Short mmCIF file of C-alpha atoms and ligand atoms in Angstrom, two decimals:
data_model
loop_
_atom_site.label_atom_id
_atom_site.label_comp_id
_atom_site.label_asym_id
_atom_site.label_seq_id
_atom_site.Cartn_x
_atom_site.Cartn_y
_atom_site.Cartn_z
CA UNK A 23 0.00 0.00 0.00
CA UNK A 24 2.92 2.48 0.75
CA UNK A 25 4.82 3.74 -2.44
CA UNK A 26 8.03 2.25 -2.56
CA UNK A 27 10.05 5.21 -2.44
CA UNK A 28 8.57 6.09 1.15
CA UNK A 29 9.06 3.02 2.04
CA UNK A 30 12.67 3.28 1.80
CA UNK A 31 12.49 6.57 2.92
CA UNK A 32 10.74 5.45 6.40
CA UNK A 33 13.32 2.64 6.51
CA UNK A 34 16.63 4.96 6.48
CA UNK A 35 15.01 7.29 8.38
CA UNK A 36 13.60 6.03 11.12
CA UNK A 37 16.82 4.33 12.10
CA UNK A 38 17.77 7.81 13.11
CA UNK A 39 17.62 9.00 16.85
CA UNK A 40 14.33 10.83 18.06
CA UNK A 41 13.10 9.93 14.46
CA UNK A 42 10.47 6.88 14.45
CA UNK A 43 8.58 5.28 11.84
CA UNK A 44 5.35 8.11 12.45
CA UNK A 45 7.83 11.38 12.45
CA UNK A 46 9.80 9.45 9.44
CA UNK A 47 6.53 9.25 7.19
CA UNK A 48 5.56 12.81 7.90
CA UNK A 49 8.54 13.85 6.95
CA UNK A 50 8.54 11.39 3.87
CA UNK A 51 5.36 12.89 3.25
CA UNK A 52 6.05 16.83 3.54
CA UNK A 53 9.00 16.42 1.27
CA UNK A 54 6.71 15.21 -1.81
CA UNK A 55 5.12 18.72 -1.09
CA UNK A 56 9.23 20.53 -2.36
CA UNK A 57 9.96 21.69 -5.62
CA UNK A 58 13.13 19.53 -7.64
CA UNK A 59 15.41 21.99 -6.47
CA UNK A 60 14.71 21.99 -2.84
CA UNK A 61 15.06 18.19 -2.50
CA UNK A 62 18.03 18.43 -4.60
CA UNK A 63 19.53 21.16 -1.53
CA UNK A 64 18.46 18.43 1.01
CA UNK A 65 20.00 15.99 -0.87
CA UNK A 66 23.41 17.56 -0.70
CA UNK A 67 22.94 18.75 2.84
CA UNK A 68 22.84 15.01 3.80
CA UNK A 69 25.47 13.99 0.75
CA UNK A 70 27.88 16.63 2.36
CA UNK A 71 27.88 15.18 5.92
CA UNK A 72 30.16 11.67 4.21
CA UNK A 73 32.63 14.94 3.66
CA UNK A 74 33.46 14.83 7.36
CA UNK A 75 36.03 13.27 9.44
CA UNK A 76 37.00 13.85 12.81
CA UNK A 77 39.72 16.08 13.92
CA UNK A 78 42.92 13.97 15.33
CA UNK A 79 43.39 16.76 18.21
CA UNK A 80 39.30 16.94 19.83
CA UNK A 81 37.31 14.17 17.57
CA UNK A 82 34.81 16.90 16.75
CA UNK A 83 33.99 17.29 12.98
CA UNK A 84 36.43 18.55 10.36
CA UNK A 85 36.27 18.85 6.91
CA UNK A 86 38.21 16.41 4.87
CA UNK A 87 40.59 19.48 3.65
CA UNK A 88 41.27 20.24 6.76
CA UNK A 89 44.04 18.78 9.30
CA UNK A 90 42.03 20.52 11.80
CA UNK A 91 39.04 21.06 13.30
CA UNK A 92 38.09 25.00 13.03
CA UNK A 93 37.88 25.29 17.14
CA UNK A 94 41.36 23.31 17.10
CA UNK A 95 42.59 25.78 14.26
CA UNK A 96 41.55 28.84 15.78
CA UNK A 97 44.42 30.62 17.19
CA UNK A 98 42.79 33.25 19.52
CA UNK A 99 41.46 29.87 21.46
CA UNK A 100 43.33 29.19 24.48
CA UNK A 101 45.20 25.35 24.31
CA UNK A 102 45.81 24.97 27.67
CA UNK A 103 42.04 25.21 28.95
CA UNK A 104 40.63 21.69 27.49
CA UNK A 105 36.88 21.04 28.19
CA UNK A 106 36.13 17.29 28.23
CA UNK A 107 32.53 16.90 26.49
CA UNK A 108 30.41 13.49 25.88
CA UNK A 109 28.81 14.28 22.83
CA UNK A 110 29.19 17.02 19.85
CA UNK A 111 26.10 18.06 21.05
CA UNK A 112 27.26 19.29 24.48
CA UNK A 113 30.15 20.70 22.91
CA UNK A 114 27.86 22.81 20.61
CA UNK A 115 25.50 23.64 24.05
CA UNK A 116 28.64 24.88 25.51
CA UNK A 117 30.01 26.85 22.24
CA UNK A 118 26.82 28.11 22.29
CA UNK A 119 27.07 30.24 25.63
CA UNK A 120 30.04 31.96 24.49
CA UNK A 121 31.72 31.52 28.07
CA UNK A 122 34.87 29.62 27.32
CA UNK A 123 37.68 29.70 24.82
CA UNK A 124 39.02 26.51 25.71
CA UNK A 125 39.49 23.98 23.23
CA UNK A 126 37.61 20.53 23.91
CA UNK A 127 37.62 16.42 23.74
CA UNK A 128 34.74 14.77 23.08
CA UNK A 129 34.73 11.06 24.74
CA UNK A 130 31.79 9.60 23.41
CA UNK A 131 29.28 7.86 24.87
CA UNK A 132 29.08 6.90 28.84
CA UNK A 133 28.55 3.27 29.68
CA UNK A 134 25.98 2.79 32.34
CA UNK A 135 28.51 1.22 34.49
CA UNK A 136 30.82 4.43 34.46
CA UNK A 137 34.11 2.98 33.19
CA UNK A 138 36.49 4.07 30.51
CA UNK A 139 36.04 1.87 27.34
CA UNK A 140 38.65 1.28 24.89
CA UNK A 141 37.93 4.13 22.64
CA UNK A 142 37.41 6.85 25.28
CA UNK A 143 40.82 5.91 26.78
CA UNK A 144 42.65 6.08 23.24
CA UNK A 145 41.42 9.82 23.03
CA UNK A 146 42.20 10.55 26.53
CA UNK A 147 45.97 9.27 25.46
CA UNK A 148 45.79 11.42 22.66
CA UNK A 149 45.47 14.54 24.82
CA UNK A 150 47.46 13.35 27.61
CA UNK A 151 50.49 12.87 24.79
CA UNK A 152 49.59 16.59 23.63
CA UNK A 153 49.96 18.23 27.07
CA UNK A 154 53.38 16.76 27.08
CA UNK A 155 54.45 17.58 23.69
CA UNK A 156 53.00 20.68 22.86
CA UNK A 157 51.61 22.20 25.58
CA UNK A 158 54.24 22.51 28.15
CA UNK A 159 53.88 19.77 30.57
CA UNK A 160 50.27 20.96 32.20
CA UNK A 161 47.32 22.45 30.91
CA UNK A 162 45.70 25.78 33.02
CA UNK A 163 42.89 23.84 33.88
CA UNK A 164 40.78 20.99 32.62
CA UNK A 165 37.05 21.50 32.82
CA UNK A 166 35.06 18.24 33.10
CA UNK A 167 31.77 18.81 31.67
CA UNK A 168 30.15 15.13 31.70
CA UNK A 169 26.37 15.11 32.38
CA UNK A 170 25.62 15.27 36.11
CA UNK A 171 24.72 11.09 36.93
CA UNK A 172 25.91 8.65 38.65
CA UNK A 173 28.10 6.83 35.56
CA UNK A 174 29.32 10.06 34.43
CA UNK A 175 30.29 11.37 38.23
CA UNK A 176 32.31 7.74 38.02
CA UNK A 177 34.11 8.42 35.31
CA UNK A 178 34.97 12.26 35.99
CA UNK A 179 36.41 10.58 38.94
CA UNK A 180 38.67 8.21 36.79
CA UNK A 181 39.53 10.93 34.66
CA UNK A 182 40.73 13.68 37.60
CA UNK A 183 42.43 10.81 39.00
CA UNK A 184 44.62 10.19 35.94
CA UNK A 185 44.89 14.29 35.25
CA UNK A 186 46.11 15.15 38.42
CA UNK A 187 49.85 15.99 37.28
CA UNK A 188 48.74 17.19 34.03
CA UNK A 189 46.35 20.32 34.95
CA UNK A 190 46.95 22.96 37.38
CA UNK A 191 43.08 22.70 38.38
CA UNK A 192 40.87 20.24 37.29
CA UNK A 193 37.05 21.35 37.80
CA UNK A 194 33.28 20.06 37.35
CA UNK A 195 30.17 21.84 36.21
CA UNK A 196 28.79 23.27 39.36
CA UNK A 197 25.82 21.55 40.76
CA UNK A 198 23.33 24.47 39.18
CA UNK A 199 23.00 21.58 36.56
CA UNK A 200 20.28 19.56 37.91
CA UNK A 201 21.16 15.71 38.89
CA UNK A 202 20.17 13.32 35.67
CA UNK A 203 20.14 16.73 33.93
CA UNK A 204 21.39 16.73 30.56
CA UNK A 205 24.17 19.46 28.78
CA UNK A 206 22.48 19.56 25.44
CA UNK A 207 18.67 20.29 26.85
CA UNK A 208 19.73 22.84 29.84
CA UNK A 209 18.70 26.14 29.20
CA UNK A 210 20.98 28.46 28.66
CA UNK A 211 21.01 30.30 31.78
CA UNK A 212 21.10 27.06 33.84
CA UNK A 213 24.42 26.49 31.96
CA UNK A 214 26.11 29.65 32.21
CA UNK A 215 25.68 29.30 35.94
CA UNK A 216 26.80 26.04 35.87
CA UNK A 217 30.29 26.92 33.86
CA UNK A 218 30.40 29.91 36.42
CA UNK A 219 30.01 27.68 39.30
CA UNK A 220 32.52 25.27 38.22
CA UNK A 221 34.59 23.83 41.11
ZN1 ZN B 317 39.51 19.73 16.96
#
């Protein structure tokens, strides 16, 4: 009964997080509504994210041209203030306050049992290596900024452990973040106060 083309359509897209199978046909739907040349814009809007690859210094997003990341590239950014970030998300949340001009890792997802998987600890090297090649030993201060739960209050833990020579402070959000509360959905007053209140 569905066309074939929104049947694929539903298929890719509702593999997609917050999209299911209803918000996937609506969408499928509203696009047969566009003009050629708007679904060919969406078309390379979603063609153009395969030109992406992460940057080697932060694992945010560069573009393939680049050996950087532009927050990594950007020289009026200070080195030696690192925020560590789960997700690109909370990275943008945090860009998006204006407050620091630290440069950032993103460590990918928690585990719900708090510990440091393979991956995570690869990219913790990676910065670890930095600070002692490039960045004179120590950084000025290393802002964990890991959503306020039990896992991720685990593996801040792990993490200030294994910074403690290599930042002259190591700090948390402050607690104006509410407990369970997540980066990427706090308003952005609730976020400012919790950079402010860092500790
Ligand atoms: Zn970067």
């Amino acid at each position: 009964m569905i066309p074939e083309p929104i049947r694929k359509f539903i298929e890719s897209f509702s593999r997609l997080p917050s999209i299911g199978p209803r918000l996937a046909s609506r969408l499928a739907f509203s696009l047969t509504l566009l003009d050629k040349q708007e679904l060919e814009k969406i078309k390379q809007a979603i063609w153009g994210i395969q030109s992406l690859e992460r940057c080697p210094n932060c694992f945010f997003f560069r573009q393939k041209s680049k050996k950087l990341c532009d927050i990594c590239a950007n020289p009026s950014r200070n080195p030696k203030i690192v925020a560590i970030v789960e997700n690109e998300t909370d990275l943008l949340a945090l860009e998006q306050i204006n407050r620091l001009n630290s440069h950032y890792l993103i460590l990918g997802e928690i585990t719900k049992d708090g510990l440091i998987q393979a991956e995570q600890k690869f990219r913790l090297q990676g910065l670890k290596n930095r600070i002692k090649k490039d960045l004179g030993g120590q950084l000025e201060e290393l802002i964990i900024a890991l959503n306020p739960n039990t896992f991720a209050d685990l593996t801040s833990e792990i993490i200030s452990q294994e910074f403690k020579t290599l930042a002259k402070t190591i700090t948390r959000l402050g607690r104006g973040m509410p407990t369970g509360g997540e980066i990427e959905f706090a308003d952005k007053e609730t976020l400012i106060q919790a950079l402010e209140r860092r500790h």
